[in-house]
Short mmCIF file of C-alpha atoms in Angstrom, two decimals:
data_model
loop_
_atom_site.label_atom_id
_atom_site.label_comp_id
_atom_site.label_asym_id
_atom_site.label_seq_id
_atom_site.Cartn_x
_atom_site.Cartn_y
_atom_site.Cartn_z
CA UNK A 686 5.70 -16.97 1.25
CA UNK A 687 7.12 -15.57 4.43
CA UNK A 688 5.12 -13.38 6.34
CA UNK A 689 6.87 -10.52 8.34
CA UNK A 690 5.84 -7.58 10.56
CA UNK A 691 7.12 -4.21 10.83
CA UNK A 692 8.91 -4.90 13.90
CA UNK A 693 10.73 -7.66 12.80
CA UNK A 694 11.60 -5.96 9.71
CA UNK A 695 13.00 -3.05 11.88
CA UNK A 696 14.97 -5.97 13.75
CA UNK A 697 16.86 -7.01 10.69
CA UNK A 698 17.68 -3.84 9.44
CA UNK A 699 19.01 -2.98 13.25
CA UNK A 700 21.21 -6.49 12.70
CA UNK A 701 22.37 -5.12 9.42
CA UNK A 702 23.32 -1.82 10.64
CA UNK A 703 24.91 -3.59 13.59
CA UNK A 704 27.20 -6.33 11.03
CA UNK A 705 28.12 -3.20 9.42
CA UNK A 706 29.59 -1.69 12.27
CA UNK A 707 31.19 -4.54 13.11
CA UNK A 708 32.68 -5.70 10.05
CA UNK A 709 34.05 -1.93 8.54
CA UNK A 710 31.86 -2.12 5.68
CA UNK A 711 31.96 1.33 5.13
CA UNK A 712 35.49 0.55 3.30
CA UNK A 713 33.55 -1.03 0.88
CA UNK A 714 33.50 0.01 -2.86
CA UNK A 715 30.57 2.64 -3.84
CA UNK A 716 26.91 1.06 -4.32
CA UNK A 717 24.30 2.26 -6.06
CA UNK A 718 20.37 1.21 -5.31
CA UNK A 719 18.26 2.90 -8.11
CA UNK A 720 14.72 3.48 -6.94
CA UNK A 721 12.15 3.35 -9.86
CA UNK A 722 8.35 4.85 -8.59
CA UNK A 723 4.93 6.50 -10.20
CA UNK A 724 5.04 9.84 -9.97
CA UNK A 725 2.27 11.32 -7.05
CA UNK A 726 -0.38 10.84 -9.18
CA UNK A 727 -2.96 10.30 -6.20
CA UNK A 728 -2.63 9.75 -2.51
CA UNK A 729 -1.17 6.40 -2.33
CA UNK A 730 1.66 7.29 -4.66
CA UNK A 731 1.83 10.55 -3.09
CA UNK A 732 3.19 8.06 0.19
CA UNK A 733 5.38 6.43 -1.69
CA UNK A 734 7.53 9.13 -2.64
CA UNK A 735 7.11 10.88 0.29
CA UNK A 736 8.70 7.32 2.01
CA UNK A 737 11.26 6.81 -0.61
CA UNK A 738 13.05 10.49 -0.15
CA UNK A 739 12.84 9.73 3.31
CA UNK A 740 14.77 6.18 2.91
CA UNK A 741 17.26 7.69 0.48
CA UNK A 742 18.46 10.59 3.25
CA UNK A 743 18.64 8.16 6.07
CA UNK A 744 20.65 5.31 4.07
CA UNK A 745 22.57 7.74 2.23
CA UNK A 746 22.96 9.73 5.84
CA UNK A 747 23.93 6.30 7.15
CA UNK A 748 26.17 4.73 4.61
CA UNK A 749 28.29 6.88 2.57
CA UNK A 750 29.02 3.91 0.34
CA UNK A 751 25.41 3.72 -0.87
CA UNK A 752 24.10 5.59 -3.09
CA UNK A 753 20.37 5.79 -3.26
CA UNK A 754 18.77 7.18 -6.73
CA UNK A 755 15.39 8.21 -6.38
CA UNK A 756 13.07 8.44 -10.14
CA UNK A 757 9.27 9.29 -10.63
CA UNK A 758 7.39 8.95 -13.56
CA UNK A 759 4.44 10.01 -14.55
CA UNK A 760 3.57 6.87 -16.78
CA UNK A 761 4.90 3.31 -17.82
CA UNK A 762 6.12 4.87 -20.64
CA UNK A 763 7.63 7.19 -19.16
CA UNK A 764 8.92 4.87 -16.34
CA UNK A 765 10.52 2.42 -19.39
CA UNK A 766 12.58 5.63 -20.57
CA UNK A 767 13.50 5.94 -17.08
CA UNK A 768 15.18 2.29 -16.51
CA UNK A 769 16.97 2.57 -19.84
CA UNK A 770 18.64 6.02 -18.72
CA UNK A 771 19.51 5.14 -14.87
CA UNK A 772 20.86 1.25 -16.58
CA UNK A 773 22.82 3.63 -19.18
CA UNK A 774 24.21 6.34 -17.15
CA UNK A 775 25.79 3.84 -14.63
CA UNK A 776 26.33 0.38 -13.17
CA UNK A 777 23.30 -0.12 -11.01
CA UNK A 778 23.99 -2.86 -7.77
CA UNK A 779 20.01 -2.79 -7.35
CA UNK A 780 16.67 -1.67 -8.72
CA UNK A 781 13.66 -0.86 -6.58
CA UNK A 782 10.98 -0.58 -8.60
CA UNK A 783 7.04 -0.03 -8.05
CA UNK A 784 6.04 -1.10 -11.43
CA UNK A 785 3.39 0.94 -12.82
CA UNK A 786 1.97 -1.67 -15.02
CA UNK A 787 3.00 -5.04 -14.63
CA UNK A 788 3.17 -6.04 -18.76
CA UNK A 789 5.15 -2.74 -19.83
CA UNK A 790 7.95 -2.98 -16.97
CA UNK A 791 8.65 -7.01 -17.13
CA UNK A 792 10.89 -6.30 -20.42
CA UNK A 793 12.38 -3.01 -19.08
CA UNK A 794 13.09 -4.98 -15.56
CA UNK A 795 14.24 -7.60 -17.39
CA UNK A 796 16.88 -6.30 -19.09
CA UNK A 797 17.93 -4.46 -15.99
CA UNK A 798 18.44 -7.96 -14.43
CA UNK A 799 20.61 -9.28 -17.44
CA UNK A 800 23.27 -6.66 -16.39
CA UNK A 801 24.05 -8.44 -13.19
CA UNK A 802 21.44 -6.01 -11.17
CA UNK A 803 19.80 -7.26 -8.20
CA UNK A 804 16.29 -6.71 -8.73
CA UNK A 805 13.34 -5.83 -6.08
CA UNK A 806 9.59 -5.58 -6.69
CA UNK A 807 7.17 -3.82 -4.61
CA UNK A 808 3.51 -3.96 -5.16
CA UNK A 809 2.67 -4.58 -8.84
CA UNK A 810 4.67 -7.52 -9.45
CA UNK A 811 5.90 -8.22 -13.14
CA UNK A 812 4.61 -10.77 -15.33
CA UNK A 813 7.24 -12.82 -14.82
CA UNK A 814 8.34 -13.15 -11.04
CA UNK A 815 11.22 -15.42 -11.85
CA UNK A 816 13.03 -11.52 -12.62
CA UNK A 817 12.90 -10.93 -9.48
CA UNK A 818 15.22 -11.18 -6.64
CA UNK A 819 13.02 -9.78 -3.62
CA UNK A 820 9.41 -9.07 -3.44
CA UNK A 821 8.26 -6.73 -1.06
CA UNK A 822 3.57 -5.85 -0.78
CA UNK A 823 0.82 -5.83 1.60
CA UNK A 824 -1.31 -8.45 1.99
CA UNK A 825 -4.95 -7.60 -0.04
CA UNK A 826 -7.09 -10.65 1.24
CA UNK A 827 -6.18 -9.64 4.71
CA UNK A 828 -7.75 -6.01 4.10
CA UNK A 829 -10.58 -7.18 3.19
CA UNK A 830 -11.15 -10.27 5.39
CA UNK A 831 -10.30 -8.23 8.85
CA UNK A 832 -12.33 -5.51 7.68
CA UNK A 833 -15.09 -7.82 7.35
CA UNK A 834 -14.53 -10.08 10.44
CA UNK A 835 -14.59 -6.44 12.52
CA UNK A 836 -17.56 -5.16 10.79
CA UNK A 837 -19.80 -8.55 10.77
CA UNK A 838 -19.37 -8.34 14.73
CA UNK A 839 -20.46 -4.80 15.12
CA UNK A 840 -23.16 -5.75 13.50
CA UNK A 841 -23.87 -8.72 14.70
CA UNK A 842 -24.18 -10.29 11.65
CA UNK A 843 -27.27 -8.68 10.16
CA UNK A 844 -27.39 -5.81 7.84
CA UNK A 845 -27.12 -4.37 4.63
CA UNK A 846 -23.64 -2.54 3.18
CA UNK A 847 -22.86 -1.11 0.39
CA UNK A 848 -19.34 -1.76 -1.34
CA UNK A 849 -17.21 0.31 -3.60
CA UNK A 850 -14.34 -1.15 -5.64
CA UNK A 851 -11.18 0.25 -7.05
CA UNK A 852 -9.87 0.15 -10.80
CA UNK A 853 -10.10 -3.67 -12.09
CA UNK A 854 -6.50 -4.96 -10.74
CA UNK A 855 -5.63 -8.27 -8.82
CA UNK A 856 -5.23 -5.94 -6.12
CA UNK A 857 -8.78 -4.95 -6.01
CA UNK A 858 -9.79 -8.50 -6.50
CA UNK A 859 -8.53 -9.63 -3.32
CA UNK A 860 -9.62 -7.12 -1.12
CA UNK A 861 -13.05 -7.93 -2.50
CA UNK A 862 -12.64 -11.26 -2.25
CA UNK A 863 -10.95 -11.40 1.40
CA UNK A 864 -14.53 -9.22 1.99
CA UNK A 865 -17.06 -11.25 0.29
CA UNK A 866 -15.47 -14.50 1.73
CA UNK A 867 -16.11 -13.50 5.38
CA UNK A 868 -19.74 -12.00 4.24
CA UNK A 869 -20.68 -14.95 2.94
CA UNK A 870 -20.89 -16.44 6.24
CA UNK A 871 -23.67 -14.02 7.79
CA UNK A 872 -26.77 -12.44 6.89
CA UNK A 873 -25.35 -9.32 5.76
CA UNK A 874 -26.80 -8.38 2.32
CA UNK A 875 -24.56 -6.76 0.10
CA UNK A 876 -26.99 -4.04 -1.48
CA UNK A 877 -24.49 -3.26 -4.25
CA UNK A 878 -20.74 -3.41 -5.59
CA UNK A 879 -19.09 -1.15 -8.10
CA UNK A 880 -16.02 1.07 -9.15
CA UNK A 881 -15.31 4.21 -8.75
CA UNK A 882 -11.60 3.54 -9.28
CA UNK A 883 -9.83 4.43 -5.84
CA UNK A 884 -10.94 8.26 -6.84
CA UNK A 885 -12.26 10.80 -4.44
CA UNK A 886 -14.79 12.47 -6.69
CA UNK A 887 -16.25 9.26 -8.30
CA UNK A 888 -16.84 7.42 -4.71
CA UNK A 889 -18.84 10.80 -3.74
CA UNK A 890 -20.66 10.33 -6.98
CA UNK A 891 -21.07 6.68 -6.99
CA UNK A 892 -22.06 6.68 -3.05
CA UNK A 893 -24.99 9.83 -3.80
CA UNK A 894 -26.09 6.96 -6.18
CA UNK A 895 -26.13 4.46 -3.64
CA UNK A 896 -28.07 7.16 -1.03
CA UNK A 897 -30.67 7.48 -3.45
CA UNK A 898 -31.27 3.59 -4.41
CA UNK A 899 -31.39 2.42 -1.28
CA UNK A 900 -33.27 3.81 2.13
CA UNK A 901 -31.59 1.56 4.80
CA UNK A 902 -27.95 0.88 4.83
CA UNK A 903 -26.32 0.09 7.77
CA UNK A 904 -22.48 0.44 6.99
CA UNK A 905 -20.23 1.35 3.75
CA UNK A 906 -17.08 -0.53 2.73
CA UNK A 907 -14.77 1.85 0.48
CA UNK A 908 -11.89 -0.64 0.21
CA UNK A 909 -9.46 2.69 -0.04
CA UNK A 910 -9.14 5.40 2.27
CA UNK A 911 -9.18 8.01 -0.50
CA UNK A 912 -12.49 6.78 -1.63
CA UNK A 913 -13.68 6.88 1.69
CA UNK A 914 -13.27 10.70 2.25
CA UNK A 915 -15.66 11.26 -0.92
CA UNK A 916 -18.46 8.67 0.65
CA UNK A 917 -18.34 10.30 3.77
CA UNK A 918 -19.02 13.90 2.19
CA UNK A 919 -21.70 12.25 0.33
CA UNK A 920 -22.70 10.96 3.66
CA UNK A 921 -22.63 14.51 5.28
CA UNK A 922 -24.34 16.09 2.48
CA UNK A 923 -27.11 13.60 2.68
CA UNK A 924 -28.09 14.33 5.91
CA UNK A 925 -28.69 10.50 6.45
CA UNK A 926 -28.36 9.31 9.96
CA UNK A 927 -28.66 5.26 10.17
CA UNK A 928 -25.23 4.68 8.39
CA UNK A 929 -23.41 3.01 11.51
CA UNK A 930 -20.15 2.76 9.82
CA UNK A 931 -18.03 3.72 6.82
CA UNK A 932 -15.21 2.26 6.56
CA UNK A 933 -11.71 1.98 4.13
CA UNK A 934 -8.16 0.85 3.67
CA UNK A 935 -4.81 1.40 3.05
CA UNK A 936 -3.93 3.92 5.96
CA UNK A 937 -4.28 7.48 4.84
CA UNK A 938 -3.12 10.16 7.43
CA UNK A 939 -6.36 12.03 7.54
CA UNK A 940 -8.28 8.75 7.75
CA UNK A 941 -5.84 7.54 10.50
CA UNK A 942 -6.39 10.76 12.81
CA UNK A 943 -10.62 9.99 12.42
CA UNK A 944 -9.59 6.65 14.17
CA UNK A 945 -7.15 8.25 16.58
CA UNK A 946 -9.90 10.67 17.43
CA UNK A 947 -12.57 7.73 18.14
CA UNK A 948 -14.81 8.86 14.95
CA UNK A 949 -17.90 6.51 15.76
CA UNK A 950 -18.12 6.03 12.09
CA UNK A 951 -14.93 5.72 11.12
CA UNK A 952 -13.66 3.71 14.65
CA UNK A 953 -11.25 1.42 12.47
CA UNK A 954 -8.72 1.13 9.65
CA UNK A 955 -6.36 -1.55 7.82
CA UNK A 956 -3.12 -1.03 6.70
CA UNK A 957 -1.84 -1.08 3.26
CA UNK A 958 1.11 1.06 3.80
CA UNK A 959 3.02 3.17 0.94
CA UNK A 960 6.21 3.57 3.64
CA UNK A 961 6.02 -0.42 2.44
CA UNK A 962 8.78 0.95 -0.47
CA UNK A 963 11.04 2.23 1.96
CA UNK A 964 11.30 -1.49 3.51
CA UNK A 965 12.42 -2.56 0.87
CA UNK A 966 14.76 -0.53 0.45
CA UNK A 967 16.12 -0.67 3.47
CA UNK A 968 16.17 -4.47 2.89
CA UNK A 969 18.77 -3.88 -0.06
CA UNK A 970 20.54 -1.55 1.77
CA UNK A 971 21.05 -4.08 4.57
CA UNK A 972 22.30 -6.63 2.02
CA UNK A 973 24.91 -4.72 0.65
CA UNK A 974 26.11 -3.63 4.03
CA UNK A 975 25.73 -6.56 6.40
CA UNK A 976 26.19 -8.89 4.46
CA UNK A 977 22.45 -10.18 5.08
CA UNK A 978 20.55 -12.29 2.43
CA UNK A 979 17.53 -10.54 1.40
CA UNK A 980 16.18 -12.68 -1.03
CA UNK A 981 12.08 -14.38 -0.88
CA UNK A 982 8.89 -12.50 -0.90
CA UNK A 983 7.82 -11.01 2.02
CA UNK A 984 4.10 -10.15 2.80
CA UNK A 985 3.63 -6.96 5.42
CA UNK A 986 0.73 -7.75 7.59
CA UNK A 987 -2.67 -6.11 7.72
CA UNK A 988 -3.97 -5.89 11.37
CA UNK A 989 -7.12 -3.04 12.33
CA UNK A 990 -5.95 -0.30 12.89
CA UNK A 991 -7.91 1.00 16.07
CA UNK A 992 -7.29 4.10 18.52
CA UNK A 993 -4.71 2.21 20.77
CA UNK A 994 -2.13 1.42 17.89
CA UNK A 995 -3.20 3.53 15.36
CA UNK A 996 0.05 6.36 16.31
CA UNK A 997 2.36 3.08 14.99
CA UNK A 998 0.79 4.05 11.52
CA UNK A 999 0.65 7.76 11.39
CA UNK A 1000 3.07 9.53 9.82
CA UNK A 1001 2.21 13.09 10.50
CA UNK A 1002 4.52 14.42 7.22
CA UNK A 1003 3.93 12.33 5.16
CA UNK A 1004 1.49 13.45 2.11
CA UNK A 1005 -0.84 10.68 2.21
#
Protein backbone atom coordinates (compact mmCIF):
# COMPACT_ATOMS: atom_id res chain seq x y z
CA UNK A 1 0.00 0.00 0.00
CA UNK A 2 1.46 3.41 -0.65
CA UNK A 3 1.52 5.73 2.00
CA UNK A 4 1.12 9.52 1.14
CA UNK A 5 0.89 12.84 3.05
CA UNK A 6 -1.13 15.78 2.51
CA UNK A 7 1.60 17.68 1.07
CA UNK A 8 2.54 15.40 -1.39
CA UNK A 9 -0.92 14.87 -2.34
CA UNK A 10 -1.22 18.72 -2.82
CA UNK A 11 2.07 18.26 -5.04
CA UNK A 12 0.39 16.02 -7.51
CA UNK A 13 -2.64 17.73 -7.86
CA UNK A 14 -0.35 21.11 -8.44
CA UNK A 15 1.49 18.73 -11.34
CA UNK A 16 -1.91 17.92 -12.67
CA UNK A 17 -3.17 21.34 -12.77
CA UNK A 18 0.18 22.32 -14.23
CA UNK A 19 -0.01 19.24 -17.36
CA UNK A 20 -3.29 20.72 -17.86
CA UNK A 21 -2.15 24.00 -18.58
CA UNK A 22 0.31 22.84 -20.58
CA UNK A 23 -1.27 20.40 -22.69
CA UNK A 24 -4.91 22.53 -23.50
CA UNK A 25 -6.90 20.03 -21.82
CA UNK A 26 -9.58 22.22 -21.32
CA UNK A 27 -10.53 21.34 -25.16
CA UNK A 28 -11.27 18.17 -23.94
CA UNK A 29 -14.78 16.53 -24.22
CA UNK A 30 -17.19 17.11 -21.00
CA UNK A 31 -16.44 14.76 -17.82
CA UNK A 32 -18.48 13.89 -15.32
CA UNK A 33 -17.16 12.65 -11.60
CA UNK A 34 -20.33 11.59 -9.62
CA UNK A 35 -19.76 11.90 -5.91
CA UNK A 36 -21.82 9.31 -3.86
CA UNK A 37 -21.76 10.30 0.30
CA UNK A 38 -24.00 9.65 3.71
CA UNK A 39 -26.00 12.26 4.30
CA UNK A 40 -24.71 14.53 7.70
CA UNK A 41 -25.96 12.18 9.86
CA UNK A 42 -23.29 13.06 12.69
CA UNK A 43 -20.15 15.10 12.79
CA UNK A 44 -17.85 13.11 10.74
CA UNK A 45 -20.26 12.97 7.84
CA UNK A 46 -21.20 16.39 8.54
CA UNK A 47 -17.12 17.00 7.20
CA UNK A 48 -17.53 15.14 4.49
CA UNK A 49 -20.05 17.02 2.79
CA UNK A 50 -18.97 20.07 3.97
CA UNK A 51 -15.37 18.95 1.97
CA UNK A 52 -17.07 17.53 -0.99
CA UNK A 53 -19.17 20.94 -1.94
CA UNK A 54 -16.05 22.55 -1.38
CA UNK A 55 -14.08 20.17 -4.01
CA UNK A 56 -16.94 20.33 -6.48
CA UNK A 57 -16.78 24.50 -6.67
CA UNK A 58 -13.06 24.58 -6.92
CA UNK A 59 -12.75 21.70 -9.71
CA UNK A 60 -15.77 22.77 -11.37
CA UNK A 61 -14.35 26.62 -10.84
CA UNK A 62 -11.14 25.19 -12.26
CA UNK A 63 -12.08 22.97 -15.11
CA UNK A 64 -15.07 23.74 -17.03
CA UNK A 65 -14.83 20.33 -18.64
CA UNK A 66 -15.54 18.54 -15.35
CA UNK A 67 -18.42 18.18 -14.04
CA UNK A 68 -18.60 17.30 -10.41
CA UNK A 69 -22.10 15.72 -9.08
CA UNK A 70 -22.44 15.87 -5.55
CA UNK A 71 -25.38 13.08 -3.80
CA UNK A 72 -26.23 12.46 -0.02
CA UNK A 73 -28.18 9.89 1.32
CA UNK A 74 -29.56 9.32 4.26
CA UNK A 75 -29.18 5.39 4.15
CA UNK A 76 -27.67 2.45 2.02
CA UNK A 77 -30.85 2.08 0.74
CA UNK A 78 -31.27 5.08 -0.06
CA UNK A 79 -27.65 5.51 -1.36
CA UNK A 80 -28.39 2.15 -3.83
CA UNK A 81 -31.42 4.25 -5.37
CA UNK A 82 -29.01 6.92 -5.69
CA UNK A 83 -26.22 5.03 -7.96
CA UNK A 84 -28.96 3.54 -10.12
CA UNK A 85 -30.40 7.18 -10.90
CA UNK A 86 -26.93 9.21 -11.36
CA UNK A 87 -25.71 5.60 -13.69
CA UNK A 88 -29.27 6.16 -15.50
CA UNK A 89 -29.54 9.77 -16.02
CA UNK A 90 -26.03 9.93 -17.68
CA UNK A 91 -22.68 8.47 -18.67
CA UNK A 92 -20.66 8.75 -15.52
CA UNK A 93 -16.42 8.99 -16.26
CA UNK A 94 -16.07 8.34 -12.33
CA UNK A 95 -17.77 7.47 -9.07
CA UNK A 96 -16.62 8.70 -5.69
CA UNK A 97 -18.27 6.97 -3.32
CA UNK A 98 -18.14 6.76 0.69
CA UNK A 99 -19.97 3.58 0.96
CA UNK A 100 -22.30 3.54 3.74
CA UNK A 101 -22.23 -0.12 4.29
CA UNK A 102 -19.75 -2.08 2.68
CA UNK A 103 -22.23 -5.41 1.73
CA UNK A 104 -25.23 -3.19 0.30
CA UNK A 105 -22.98 -0.87 -2.05
CA UNK A 106 -20.47 -3.74 -3.54
CA UNK A 107 -23.47 -4.78 -6.06
CA UNK A 108 -24.64 -1.16 -6.66
CA UNK A 109 -20.71 -0.18 -7.22
CA UNK A 110 -20.40 -2.98 -9.12
CA UNK A 111 -22.59 -2.48 -11.67
CA UNK A 112 -21.47 1.10 -11.88
CA UNK A 113 -18.02 -0.34 -12.84
CA UNK A 114 -19.47 -2.70 -15.64
CA UNK A 115 -20.44 0.54 -17.56
CA UNK A 116 -16.87 1.47 -18.20
CA UNK A 117 -16.88 3.89 -14.90
CA UNK A 118 -13.78 4.49 -13.13
CA UNK A 119 -14.48 3.69 -9.69
CA UNK A 120 -12.99 5.32 -6.27
CA UNK A 121 -13.53 4.20 -2.68
CA UNK A 122 -13.06 6.22 0.31
CA UNK A 123 -13.31 4.88 3.76
CA UNK A 124 -15.67 1.88 3.92
CA UNK A 125 -14.25 -0.17 1.32
CA UNK A 126 -16.61 -2.74 -0.55
CA UNK A 127 -16.57 -6.33 -0.11
CA UNK A 128 -14.90 -6.86 -2.99
CA UNK A 129 -11.85 -4.41 -3.58
CA UNK A 130 -11.02 -5.89 -6.94
CA UNK A 131 -14.20 -3.09 -8.04
CA UNK A 132 -12.21 -0.69 -7.34
CA UNK A 133 -9.94 1.51 -9.23
CA UNK A 134 -8.54 3.93 -6.39
CA UNK A 135 -8.79 3.68 -2.72
CA UNK A 136 -8.50 6.63 -0.80
CA UNK A 137 -8.76 6.31 3.95
CA UNK A 138 -6.92 7.18 6.97
CA UNK A 139 -4.87 4.99 8.57
CA UNK A 140 -6.88 3.44 11.99
CA UNK A 141 -3.87 1.51 13.65
CA UNK A 142 -1.93 4.68 13.46
CA UNK A 143 -4.74 6.56 15.61
CA UNK A 144 -4.61 4.44 17.99
CA UNK A 145 -0.90 3.45 18.25
CA UNK A 146 0.36 7.36 18.33
CA UNK A 147 -2.26 8.10 20.67
CA UNK A 148 -0.94 5.53 22.84
CA UNK A 149 2.86 5.99 22.30
CA UNK A 150 2.05 9.96 23.37
CA UNK A 151 -0.03 9.08 26.25
CA UNK A 152 2.22 6.04 27.75
CA UNK A 153 5.07 8.83 27.95
CA UNK A 154 3.06 11.40 29.76
CA UNK A 155 2.52 9.01 31.95
CA UNK A 156 5.38 7.44 32.23
CA UNK A 157 4.11 4.27 31.78
CA UNK A 158 1.99 3.74 34.88
CA UNK A 159 -1.64 4.33 35.23
CA UNK A 160 -5.01 3.40 34.79
CA UNK A 161 -7.38 4.65 31.57
CA UNK A 162 -10.44 4.11 30.69
CA UNK A 163 -11.39 3.38 26.90
CA UNK A 164 -14.50 3.97 24.92
CA UNK A 165 -15.14 2.30 21.56
CA UNK A 166 -17.19 3.18 18.57
CA UNK A 167 -19.98 1.03 16.74
CA UNK A 168 -18.46 -2.64 16.01
CA UNK A 169 -16.67 -1.85 12.47
CA UNK A 170 -13.07 -2.82 11.25
CA UNK A 171 -12.56 0.70 11.71
CA UNK A 172 -13.05 0.63 15.36
CA UNK A 173 -11.08 -2.52 15.57
CA UNK A 174 -7.97 -1.00 14.58
CA UNK A 175 -7.92 1.96 16.45
CA UNK A 176 -8.36 -0.33 19.42
CA UNK A 177 -6.00 -2.52 18.40
CA UNK A 178 -3.19 0.13 17.26
CA UNK A 179 -4.09 1.23 21.25
CA UNK A 180 -4.00 -1.96 23.06
CA UNK A 181 -0.82 -3.02 21.08
CA UNK A 182 1.31 -0.12 22.42
CA UNK A 183 -0.46 -0.63 26.08
CA UNK A 184 0.50 -3.85 26.22
CA UNK A 185 3.98 -2.88 26.60
CA UNK A 186 3.62 -0.80 30.00
CA UNK A 187 1.97 -0.97 33.19
CA UNK A 188 -0.96 0.93 32.26
CA UNK A 189 -4.14 -0.93 33.36
CA UNK A 190 -6.93 -0.62 31.19
CA UNK A 191 -9.85 -0.23 33.86
CA UNK A 192 -12.50 -0.82 31.18
CA UNK A 193 -13.50 -0.88 27.32
CA UNK A 194 -16.91 -0.42 25.81
CA UNK A 195 -19.22 1.27 23.11
CA UNK A 196 -20.99 3.99 23.10
CA UNK A 197 -21.02 4.05 19.30
CA UNK A 198 -19.04 7.33 18.24
CA UNK A 199 -22.28 9.23 19.94
CA UNK A 200 -22.10 12.30 22.05
CA UNK A 201 -24.84 11.47 24.52
CA UNK A 202 -23.93 7.73 25.07
CA UNK A 203 -19.99 8.54 25.80
CA UNK A 204 -21.43 11.14 28.54
CA UNK A 205 -23.54 8.29 29.75
CA UNK A 206 -21.14 5.52 29.43
CA UNK A 207 -18.15 7.79 30.95
CA UNK A 208 -20.72 8.90 34.30
CA UNK A 209 -20.62 5.02 34.47
CA UNK A 210 -17.06 4.81 34.38
CA UNK A 211 -16.81 7.97 37.17
CA UNK A 212 -18.80 6.03 39.40
CA UNK A 213 -16.97 2.43 39.09
CA UNK A 214 -13.83 3.54 39.42
CA UNK A 215 -12.13 6.28 42.01
CA UNK A 216 -8.67 6.75 40.32
CA UNK A 217 -8.28 7.16 36.65
CA UNK A 218 -5.57 8.85 35.34
CA UNK A 219 -6.47 9.55 31.58
CA UNK A 220 -9.56 8.69 29.11
CA UNK A 221 -9.17 7.43 25.53
CA UNK A 222 -12.47 8.29 23.44
CA UNK A 223 -11.11 7.00 20.12
CA UNK A 224 -13.52 9.86 18.38
CA UNK A 225 -13.56 13.39 18.93
CA UNK A 226 -17.35 13.52 19.09
CA UNK A 227 -17.33 11.09 21.90
CA UNK A 228 -14.87 13.00 23.54
CA UNK A 229 -16.95 16.25 23.98
CA UNK A 230 -19.67 14.05 25.95
CA UNK A 231 -16.73 12.48 28.39
CA UNK A 232 -15.44 15.70 29.03
CA UNK A 233 -18.98 17.15 30.18
CA UNK A 234 -19.24 14.10 32.19
CA UNK A 235 -15.86 15.04 33.38
CA UNK A 236 -16.97 18.69 34.24
CA UNK A 237 -20.08 17.64 35.81
CA UNK A 238 -18.25 15.28 38.04
CA UNK A 239 -16.26 17.64 39.59
CA UNK A 240 -13.34 15.04 39.50
CA UNK A 241 -9.91 16.50 39.45
CA UNK A 242 -7.09 13.60 38.98
CA UNK A 243 -8.12 12.87 35.27
CA UNK A 244 -4.71 14.08 33.63
CA UNK A 245 -5.89 13.61 30.18
CA UNK A 246 -8.83 12.92 27.88
CA UNK A 247 -8.13 12.37 24.82
CA UNK A 248 -9.86 11.45 21.02
CA UNK A 249 -9.54 11.20 17.29
CA UNK A 250 -10.44 12.02 14.06
CA UNK A 251 -9.90 15.93 14.12
CA UNK A 252 -13.08 17.73 15.00
CA UNK A 253 -12.89 21.62 14.77
CA UNK A 254 -13.97 22.27 18.30
CA UNK A 255 -11.62 19.54 19.55
CA UNK A 256 -8.80 21.01 17.34
CA UNK A 257 -9.15 24.70 18.84
CA UNK A 258 -8.85 22.86 22.73
CA UNK A 259 -5.37 21.80 21.33
CA UNK A 260 -4.64 25.10 19.62
CA UNK A 261 -5.52 26.73 22.89
CA UNK A 262 -3.01 24.39 25.00
CA UNK A 263 -6.11 22.64 26.94
CA UNK A 264 -3.90 20.68 29.59
CA UNK A 265 -6.36 17.95 29.18
CA UNK A 266 -6.95 17.87 25.89
CA UNK A 267 -3.00 18.97 24.77
CA UNK A 268 -3.20 16.48 21.67
CA UNK A 269 -5.19 15.09 18.75
CA UNK A 270 -4.87 12.53 15.67
CA UNK A 271 -6.13 12.98 12.47
CA UNK A 272 -8.72 11.06 10.72
CA UNK A 273 -9.77 13.69 8.36
CA UNK A 274 -13.35 13.86 6.51
CA UNK A 275 -11.63 16.66 3.88
CA UNK A 276 -9.93 12.93 3.11
CA UNK A 277 -13.09 12.74 0.29
CA UNK A 278 -12.13 15.77 -1.31
CA UNK A 279 -8.53 14.11 -2.07
CA UNK A 280 -9.85 11.92 -3.74
CA UNK A 281 -11.55 13.69 -5.68
CA UNK A 282 -9.20 15.85 -6.59
CA UNK A 283 -7.15 12.72 -7.46
CA UNK A 284 -9.82 11.90 -10.29
CA UNK A 285 -10.00 15.20 -11.29
CA UNK A 286 -6.23 15.27 -11.88
CA UNK A 287 -6.52 12.08 -13.96
CA UNK A 288 -8.86 13.23 -16.32
CA UNK A 289 -7.04 16.48 -16.77
CA UNK A 290 -3.33 15.76 -16.64
CA UNK A 291 -3.28 12.92 -17.83
CA UNK A 292 -1.89 11.47 -14.36
CA UNK A 293 -2.48 7.78 -13.32
CA UNK A 294 -4.34 7.67 -10.19
CA UNK A 295 -4.74 4.22 -9.65
CA UNK A 296 -3.44 2.08 -5.98
CA UNK A 297 -4.61 2.67 -2.53
CA UNK A 298 -3.36 5.36 -0.77
CA UNK A 299 -3.26 5.58 3.11
CA UNK A 300 -3.35 9.47 4.58
CA UNK A 301 -1.13 9.58 7.54
CA UNK A 302 -2.04 10.03 11.18
CA UNK A 303 0.60 12.21 13.00
CA UNK A 304 -0.47 14.14 16.76
CA UNK A 305 -1.86 16.79 16.24
CA UNK A 306 -0.27 19.29 18.87
CA UNK A 307 -0.46 23.26 19.23
CA UNK A 308 2.43 23.95 16.67
CA UNK A 309 0.71 22.16 13.60
CA UNK A 310 -2.55 21.82 14.69
CA UNK A 311 -3.76 25.29 12.23
CA UNK A 312 -2.65 22.61 9.15
CA UNK A 313 -5.88 20.72 10.36
CA UNK A 314 -8.41 23.31 11.22
CA UNK A 315 -10.80 24.19 8.99
CA UNK A 316 -12.59 27.02 10.62
CA UNK A 317 -15.99 26.46 8.17
CA UNK A 318 -16.17 23.47 8.04
CA UNK A 319 -19.16 21.75 10.19
CA UNK A 320 -17.22 19.22 11.92
Amino acid sequence: MTTITRRALGLVTAASFTALAATGALAQEKRIIAVSIPAATHGWTGGVVYHAEQAEKEIEAAFPNIDVIVKTSPSATAQVSALEDLAAAQKLDALVILPFTSEELTGPVEQVKAAGTFIAVVDRGLTDPAIQDLYVAGDNLAVGANTAKWLAEKLGNEGKVVVLRGIPTVIDDERIQGFTEVIKGTNIEILDIQYANWNQDEAFTLMQDYLAKYPQIDAVWANDDDMLLGVLEAVKESGRTEIRYALGGNGMKDVIELVMAGDPVTPISTPYPPSMIKSAIYMVAGQFTGQAPMRGSFKLDAPLITPENAEQFYFPDSPF
